[in-house]
Coordinates of C-alpha atoms in Angstrom, one line a residue:
M23 CA 275.8 82.4 205.8
P24 CA 274.1 85.2 205.3
S25 CA 275.7 87.5 202.8
D26 CA 276.4 90.3 204.9
A27 CA 278.3 88.1 207.3
A28 CA 280.1 86.7 204.6
A29 CA 281.3 90.1 203.3
L30 CA 282.3 90.8 206.8
R31 CA 284.5 88.0 207.2
A32 CA 286.1 88.3 203.7
R33 CA 286.9 91.9 204.8
I34 CA 288.2 90.9 208.3
L35 CA 290.8 88.3 206.3
E36 CA 291.8 90.8 203.7
L37 CA 292.3 93.3 206.8
S38 CA 294.4 90.8 208.8
S39 CA 297.2 90.6 206.0
A40 CA 297.4 94.5 206.0
Y41 CA 297.7 94.3 209.6
A42 CA 300.4 91.6 209.6
K43 CA 302.7 93.7 207.0
A44 CA 302.4 97.0 209.1
A45 CA 302.9 95.2 212.6
W46 CA 305.7 92.7 211.2
P47 CA 307.5 94.7 209.1
E48 CA 310.5 93.3 207.1
G49 CA 313.8 94.5 205.6
A50 CA 315.7 96.0 208.7
A51 CA 319.5 95.8 208.3
F52 CA 321.2 93.1 210.9
R53 CA 323.2 94.6 213.4
P54 CA 326.0 92.4 214.5
G55 CA 326.0 91.9 218.4
I56 CA 322.8 94.0 218.9
D57 CA 320.4 92.3 217.1
P58 CA 319.8 88.6 218.2
V59 CA 320.7 85.7 216.1
P60 CA 317.9 83.3 217.5
V61 CA 318.7 79.5 217.6
S62 CA 315.2 79.0 216.5
G63 CA 311.7 80.3 215.8
K64 CA 308.8 80.7 213.8
V65 CA 308.4 82.0 210.2
A66 CA 304.9 83.3 209.9
D67 CA 303.2 86.2 208.0
G68 CA 299.4 87.2 207.0
E69 CA 298.8 84.1 205.6
E70 CA 298.9 82.4 208.9
L71 CA 297.0 85.2 210.5
A72 CA 294.2 84.9 208.2
A73 CA 294.0 81.2 208.7
L74 CA 293.9 81.8 212.5
L75 CA 291.3 84.2 212.3
D76 CA 289.1 82.3 209.6
A77 CA 289.2 79.2 212.2
A78 CA 288.3 81.6 215.2
M79 CA 285.3 83.0 213.1
D80 CA 283.9 79.3 212.8
F81 CA 283.9 79.8 216.7
G82 CA 284.1 75.8 216.8
L83 CA 286.9 76.1 219.2
T84 CA 288.0 72.3 219.2
A85 CA 289.1 70.1 216.4
G86 CA 287.0 70.9 213.2
R87 CA 287.5 71.2 209.1
F88 CA 291.1 72.5 209.6
A89 CA 292.1 69.8 212.0
R90 CA 290.8 67.2 209.4
Q91 CA 292.6 69.3 206.5
F92 CA 295.8 69.2 208.1
E93 CA 295.7 65.7 209.1
R94 CA 295.1 64.6 205.7
E95 CA 297.6 67.1 203.8
F96 CA 300.0 66.1 206.6
A97 CA 299.7 62.3 206.2
A98 CA 300.1 62.7 202.4
Y99 CA 303.4 64.9 202.6
I100 CA 305.0 62.4 204.7
G101 CA 303.8 59.3 202.9
T102 CA 301.8 57.6 205.5
R103 CA 298.0 56.5 205.5
H104 CA 296.9 58.4 208.6
A105 CA 297.8 61.5 210.8
L106 CA 296.5 62.2 214.2
L107 CA 296.7 65.6 215.4
V108 CA 297.4 66.2 219.1
N109 CA 298.2 69.2 221.1
S110 CA 302.3 68.5 221.5
G111 CA 305.2 66.4 220.2
S112 CA 305.4 65.4 223.9
S113 CA 302.0 64.2 223.8
A114 CA 302.6 62.4 220.5
N115 CA 305.4 60.3 221.9
L116 CA 303.2 59.4 225.0
L117 CA 300.6 58.3 222.8
A118 CA 302.9 56.3 220.5
V119 CA 304.3 54.4 223.5
S120 CA 301.3 53.9 225.3
A121 CA 299.6 52.4 222.0
L122 CA 301.9 49.8 222.0
T123 CA 300.5 48.6 225.3
S124 CA 297.2 48.3 224.1
E125 CA 295.6 44.6 224.7
R126 CA 294.2 45.0 221.1
L127 CA 297.6 44.2 220.2
G128 CA 297.6 41.0 221.5
D129 CA 300.6 38.8 222.2
R130 CA 302.2 41.6 220.9
R131 CA 301.5 44.4 223.2
L132 CA 304.2 45.8 225.6
R133 CA 303.7 44.8 229.2
P134 CA 305.6 46.2 232.2
G135 CA 309.3 45.1 232.7
D136 CA 309.5 45.0 228.9
E137 CA 312.6 46.5 227.3
V138 CA 312.8 49.3 225.0
L139 CA 316.1 50.2 222.9
T140 CA 316.7 54.0 223.1
V141 CA 319.9 56.4 223.6
A142 CA 320.9 58.1 226.6
A143 CA 321.8 61.2 225.1
G144 CA 318.4 62.9 223.9
F145 CA 315.4 64.9 225.0
P146 CA 313.6 63.8 227.9
T147 CA 310.1 63.0 226.4
T148 CA 311.5 60.4 224.0
V149 CA 312.5 58.5 226.9
N150 CA 309.7 59.4 229.6
P151 CA 306.7 57.7 228.0
I152 CA 309.0 54.3 228.3
L153 CA 309.1 55.1 231.9
Q154 CA 305.6 56.3 232.2
N155 CA 304.2 52.9 231.0
G156 CA 306.4 50.9 233.4
L157 CA 308.8 49.8 230.4
V158 CA 312.6 49.7 230.7
P159 CA 314.5 52.1 228.8
V160 CA 318.0 50.0 227.5
F161 CA 320.4 53.0 226.9
A162 CA 322.9 52.8 223.9
D163 CA 325.5 55.4 223.0
I164 CA 325.7 57.6 220.0
D165 CA 328.2 58.2 217.2
L166 CA 330.0 61.2 216.4
P167 CA 329.7 63.3 214.1
T168 CA 326.1 62.0 213.4
Y169 CA 324.6 62.3 217.1
N170 CA 322.6 59.2 216.4
I171 CA 322.4 56.0 217.9
A172 CA 325.8 53.8 217.5
V173 CA 324.7 50.6 215.6
G174 CA 328.1 48.9 215.9
G175 CA 327.6 45.9 218.1
L176 CA 323.8 47.1 218.9
E177 CA 322.5 43.8 218.2
Q178 CA 324.1 42.6 221.6
A179 CA 321.9 44.9 223.2
I180 CA 318.7 42.8 222.4
S181 CA 318.0 40.5 224.9
E182 CA 314.7 38.2 225.2
R183 CA 312.9 40.9 227.3
T184 CA 313.6 43.5 224.3
R185 CA 310.2 44.6 222.8
A186 CA 310.7 47.9 221.1
I187 CA 312.9 50.5 219.7
V188 CA 312.0 54.4 220.1
L189 CA 314.5 56.6 218.7
A190 CA 314.6 60.3 217.7
H191 CA 316.2 61.5 214.6
T192 CA 318.6 64.0 216.3
L193 CA 318.7 67.3 215.1
G194 CA 317.0 66.3 211.8
N195 CA 319.9 63.9 210.9
P196 CA 318.1 60.4 210.2
F197 CA 319.6 57.5 212.3
D198 CA 320.8 54.4 210.2
L199 CA 317.1 53.4 209.6
A200 CA 318.3 50.4 207.4
E201 CA 320.4 48.7 210.2
I202 CA 317.3 49.7 213.1
R203 CA 314.7 48.2 210.5
R204 CA 316.8 45.1 210.2
L205 CA 317.1 44.4 213.7
A206 CA 313.4 45.6 214.4
D207 CA 312.4 42.9 211.7
K208 CA 314.6 40.1 212.9
Y209 CA 313.5 40.3 216.3
G210 CA 309.8 41.4 216.1
L211 CA 310.4 44.6 217.7
W212 CA 307.8 47.7 217.5
L213 CA 309.7 50.8 215.9
V214 CA 309.0 54.4 217.2
E215 CA 310.3 57.5 214.9
D216 CA 310.6 60.5 216.9
C217 CA 310.6 62.7 213.9
C218 CA 310.2 66.1 216.3
D219 CA 313.1 67.6 214.7
A220 CA 313.2 66.0 211.4
V221 CA 310.2 67.2 209.4
G222 CA 311.1 66.7 205.7
S223 CA 314.0 64.7 206.3
L224 CA 314.9 61.8 203.9
Y225 CA 316.6 58.5 203.9
N226 CA 317.2 56.7 201.0
G227 CA 315.0 59.2 199.1
R228 CA 312.2 58.5 201.6
R229 CA 310.6 60.6 204.1
V230 CA 311.4 59.9 207.8
G231 CA 308.3 58.7 209.5
T232 CA 307.8 56.2 207.1
F233 CA 310.1 53.6 208.4
G234 CA 308.6 52.8 211.7
D235 CA 305.0 51.4 213.0
L236 CA 304.4 54.6 214.6
A237 CA 306.0 58.3 213.9
T238 CA 305.6 61.3 215.9
F239 CA 306.2 65.2 215.1
S240 CA 306.0 68.4 216.8
F241 CA 304.7 71.6 215.8
Y242 CA 306.3 74.0 218.7
P243 CA 307.3 77.5 217.4
A244 CA 311.1 76.1 217.2
H245 CA 310.1 73.2 215.2
H246 CA 310.2 73.2 211.2
L247 CA 306.4 74.3 210.9
T248 CA 304.3 75.6 214.0
M249 CA 300.9 75.6 215.3
G250 CA 302.5 77.4 218.5
E251 CA 301.4 74.3 220.4
G252 CA 300.9 71.2 218.5
G253 CA 302.1 67.5 217.4
A254 CA 301.0 64.4 215.4
V255 CA 301.2 60.7 215.4
L256 CA 301.4 59.1 212.2
T257 CA 301.0 55.4 211.2
S258 CA 299.9 53.3 208.2
N259 CA 298.5 50.8 210.4
P260 CA 294.7 50.9 210.8
L261 CA 294.6 49.1 213.9
L262 CA 297.3 51.3 215.6
R263 CA 295.5 54.6 214.4
K264 CA 292.2 53.2 216.0
I265 CA 294.2 52.7 219.3
V266 CA 296.1 56.0 219.1
E267 CA 292.8 57.9 218.6
S268 CA 291.2 56.2 221.4
L269 CA 294.1 57.1 223.7
R270 CA 293.9 60.8 222.5
D271 CA 290.3 61.0 222.8
W272 CA 289.9 59.9 226.6
G273 CA 290.1 56.5 225.7
R274 CA 286.8 56.1 224.3
D275 CA 285.6 53.3 222.1
C276 CA 283.8 55.7 220.0
W277 CA 285.3 57.2 216.8
C278 CA 282.9 60.2 216.1
E279 CA 284.4 63.5 215.9
P280 CA 283.6 66.1 218.5
G281 CA 280.1 67.3 218.2
R282 CA 279.1 64.4 215.9
D283 CA 277.1 61.4 216.9
N284 CA 276.4 57.8 215.7
T285 CA 278.8 57.9 212.9
C286 CA 278.8 54.1 213.1
G287 CA 275.2 53.9 212.7
R288 CA 275.3 51.6 215.6
R289 CA 275.2 53.8 218.6
W290 CA 272.8 51.9 220.8
D291 CA 273.8 48.4 219.4
W292 CA 277.1 47.5 220.8
T293 CA 277.7 45.3 223.5
L294 CA 281.0 45.8 225.0
G295 CA 282.7 44.8 228.4
D296 CA 280.3 44.2 231.1
L297 CA 278.3 47.1 230.2
P298 CA 274.4 46.4 229.6
S299 CA 273.5 45.7 226.1
G300 CA 272.9 49.0 223.8
Y301 CA 275.1 51.2 226.0
D302 CA 275.7 54.6 224.6
H303 CA 278.9 54.0 222.4
K304 CA 279.9 57.6 222.8
Y305 CA 280.4 57.1 226.7
T306 CA 282.4 53.4 225.9
Y307 CA 285.7 53.2 226.9
S308 CA 288.3 51.0 225.7
H309 CA 291.5 52.5 226.9
I310 CA 292.9 54.3 230.0
G311 CA 292.9 57.6 227.9
Y312 CA 293.6 61.0 228.1
N313 CA 292.1 64.5 226.0
L314 CA 295.3 65.4 224.2
K315 CA 293.4 66.8 221.1
A316 CA 294.6 70.1 219.3
T317 CA 292.2 72.7 218.5
D318 CA 291.0 74.2 215.1
L319 CA 292.9 77.5 215.8
Q320 CA 296.5 75.5 216.0
A321 CA 295.1 73.3 213.3
A322 CA 294.3 76.3 210.6
I323 CA 297.9 77.8 211.5
G324 CA 299.6 74.6 210.5
V325 CA 297.6 74.3 207.1
A326 CA 299.1 77.8 206.1
Q327 CA 302.5 76.6 207.3
L328 CA 302.2 73.3 205.2
R329 CA 302.4 75.4 202.1
K330 CA 305.5 76.8 203.1
L331 CA 307.1 73.8 204.4
P332 CA 309.2 72.7 201.4
G333 CA 310.8 76.2 201.4
F334 CA 311.6 76.0 205.2
V335 CA 313.1 72.5 204.5
Q336 CA 315.4 73.9 201.8
A337 CA 316.5 77.1 203.8
R338 CA 317.2 74.9 206.5
R339 CA 319.8 72.8 204.4
D340 CA 321.3 76.1 202.8
N341 CA 321.8 77.3 206.0
F342 CA 323.4 74.0 207.3
A343 CA 325.6 74.1 204.3
Y344 CA 326.7 77.9 204.5
L345 CA 327.8 77.1 208.3
R346 CA 329.6 73.8 207.2
E347 CA 331.5 75.6 204.7
A348 CA 332.3 78.6 207.1
L349 CA 333.7 76.5 209.6
S350 CA 335.4 73.6 207.9
P351 CA 338.8 75.4 208.5
Y352 CA 338.6 74.7 212.0
E353 CA 338.0 71.0 212.1
D354 CA 341.3 70.2 213.9
R355 CA 339.6 72.2 216.8
L356 CA 335.9 71.2 216.0
V357 CA 333.8 68.1 215.3
L358 CA 331.5 69.3 212.4
P359 CA 328.2 67.3 211.8
E360 CA 328.0 65.1 209.2
P361 CA 324.7 63.2 207.7
T362 CA 323.9 60.0 208.1
A363 CA 325.0 57.9 205.0
G364 CA 322.3 57.9 202.6
S365 CA 320.2 60.4 204.1
E366 CA 319.5 64.0 203.4
P367 CA 318.7 65.8 206.4
S368 CA 316.2 68.5 207.1
W369 CA 318.5 69.8 209.8
F370 CA 316.8 71.4 213.0
G371 CA 320.2 72.9 214.2
F372 CA 324.0 72.7 213.5
P373 CA 325.5 70.6 216.3
I374 CA 329.3 71.4 217.0
T375 CA 331.7 69.3 219.4
L376 CA 335.0 71.1 220.8
R377 CA 338.3 69.1 220.4
G378 CA 340.4 68.9 223.6
A379 CA 341.5 71.6 225.6
S380 CA 343.1 73.7 222.9
S381 CA 339.6 74.7 221.8
G382 CA 338.9 76.4 225.3
S383 CA 336.0 75.5 227.5
R384 CA 332.7 75.1 226.0
R385 CA 331.4 77.4 228.8
E386 CA 333.8 80.1 228.0
L387 CA 332.7 80.0 224.6
L388 CA 329.0 80.1 225.0
A389 CA 329.3 82.7 227.3
E390 CA 331.2 84.9 224.9
L391 CA 328.3 84.0 222.0
D392 CA 325.6 84.9 224.4
R393 CA 327.5 88.3 225.1
L394 CA 327.0 88.7 221.4
R395 CA 323.5 87.6 221.3
I396 CA 324.0 84.7 219.4
G397 CA 321.5 82.0 220.2
T398 CA 322.7 78.5 221.4
R399 CA 321.4 75.3 223.0
L400 CA 323.1 72.2 224.3
L401 CA 322.2 68.7 222.9
F402 CA 319.0 68.8 224.9
G403 CA 319.7 66.8 228.0
G404 CA 323.3 65.4 227.2
N405 CA 323.7 61.9 229.1
L406 CA 320.3 61.7 230.8
L407 CA 321.4 59.4 233.5
R408 CA 323.4 62.3 234.8
Q409 CA 320.0 64.3 234.9
P410 CA 318.4 64.4 238.7
A411 CA 315.1 63.0 237.2
Y412 CA 316.7 59.8 236.0
K413 CA 319.1 59.1 239.0
N414 CA 316.9 56.1 240.4
V415 CA 314.7 55.2 237.2
P416 CA 314.7 51.5 236.2
H417 CA 317.1 50.9 233.3
R418 CA 319.7 48.8 231.8
V419 CA 323.0 50.3 230.0
H420 CA 324.3 49.0 226.9
G421 CA 328.2 49.4 226.7
E422 CA 329.9 52.5 227.6
L423 CA 327.8 55.7 227.3
T424 CA 331.3 57.6 226.1
N425 CA 329.8 59.8 223.5
A426 CA 326.7 60.5 225.4
D427 CA 329.2 62.0 228.2
R428 CA 331.0 63.7 225.6
V429 CA 328.3 65.6 224.0
M430 CA 327.1 66.5 227.6
N431 CA 330.5 68.2 228.2
D432 CA 331.6 69.5 224.8
T433 CA 328.8 69.9 222.6
F434 CA 326.2 72.8 221.6
W435 CA 324.4 73.9 218.8
I436 CA 323.5 77.1 216.8
G437 CA 320.5 77.6 214.4
V438 CA 319.7 77.0 211.0
F439 CA 315.9 77.7 210.7
P440 CA 314.4 80.1 207.9
G441 CA 314.2 83.5 209.8
L442 CA 318.2 83.4 209.8
T443 CA 319.7 85.8 207.3
E444 CA 323.2 85.1 205.6
P445 CA 324.8 88.2 207.6
M446 CA 323.3 86.3 210.8
L447 CA 325.0 83.2 209.7
E448 CA 328.1 84.8 208.7
F449 CA 328.2 86.7 212.1
A450 CA 327.8 83.6 214.2
A451 CA 330.3 81.4 212.1
R452 CA 332.9 84.5 212.4
S453 CA 332.4 84.9 216.3
V454 CA 333.0 81.1 216.7
A455 CA 336.2 81.2 214.6
G456 CA 337.1 84.2 216.4
F457 CA 337.1 82.5 219.9
L458 CA 339.1 79.6 218.5
E459 CA 341.7 81.7 217.1
R460 CA 341.9 83.6 220.4
G461 CA 342.3 80.7 222.2
A462 CA 345.3 79.4 219.8
A463 CA 347.1 82.3 220.2
R464 CA 347.1 82.3 224.1

């Protein structure tokens, strides 16, 4: 790079930090009932802006040096051999499940009609790839107060057609990985961990995302770290890594990075399928794939966010602990969340379930919190089988979905993300408590 261009580049990056400080000032006092208490959001500053501009000035536009750096560093953080960057957590789930249908897996590949064990209470895109691949979800219930799959009697849900387990760590709380891993090993089932809400969560001292055959992550602005839009599939299995990469990159057999040719040194020497000998490997396809790559602009933001991730995780744990203590006097009227035994969650939110009619209706409480500008969310889709989109899908139900229905009617969650201050958390807890006390006085 010419010296004058390098100097201009350095000046632009320096100015970006000054711009961020001027455009996004900090320190304004929180005004209860006037300023919002968001349920989630991004936490970023001039470092992310400088990284974004640095990538933009490369003008590569597609995946490049920042994507490679993020994949390497994120895999190291989680503790897997491979990370593949994609354009969303939903795409990550699609790729993970689709990879298990690859013919390259031989007799272990999933085929249409095979069953996949999951839960009814969750986010749609954990379940959708099961249906999109012609597989049959087996819906199990969840436990309160962990909001994860109920493992008692779960072994009875496994039939001769069950071939995989796909589960999310609900709101960052790890599911019972010891029992789920035991079942997967005993019956030869694939395990996909949906970690989209759980970056940094620990189970028995080990990060989630390292227990399954595949793990998925989301980098949407609401999540633990953000790229705007983005996600990743992680694995330590080299064959699964190759399959996921193929599916992500149009289904091609070639593994060259964008803009590069003949990485293998045999571009014109392959004989695959019924193609003529020496057909260009760059245009040889081994899977029915997609284009689900992310850009270097997104990856650059992710690299900057990764440096802050330990602080983000600790802030989420601290904020959760604050709310847990503040609301503990009301446990006779609220089911408060508990971490799964042996886990240390990196919480995505603080779930609350109302106990009985004396608590007042959830609808009334959420309307009150909305009036006070305190953000809330339901536990995603509730019981998905009650949703219009899933009314007639092929499925099987294990046992009764009692708690899935309960969270659909009585559960919501409030935020714990690092952008929340103690005055915001105090106001949120006080507002919930005030509603309960007024209800008890009636």
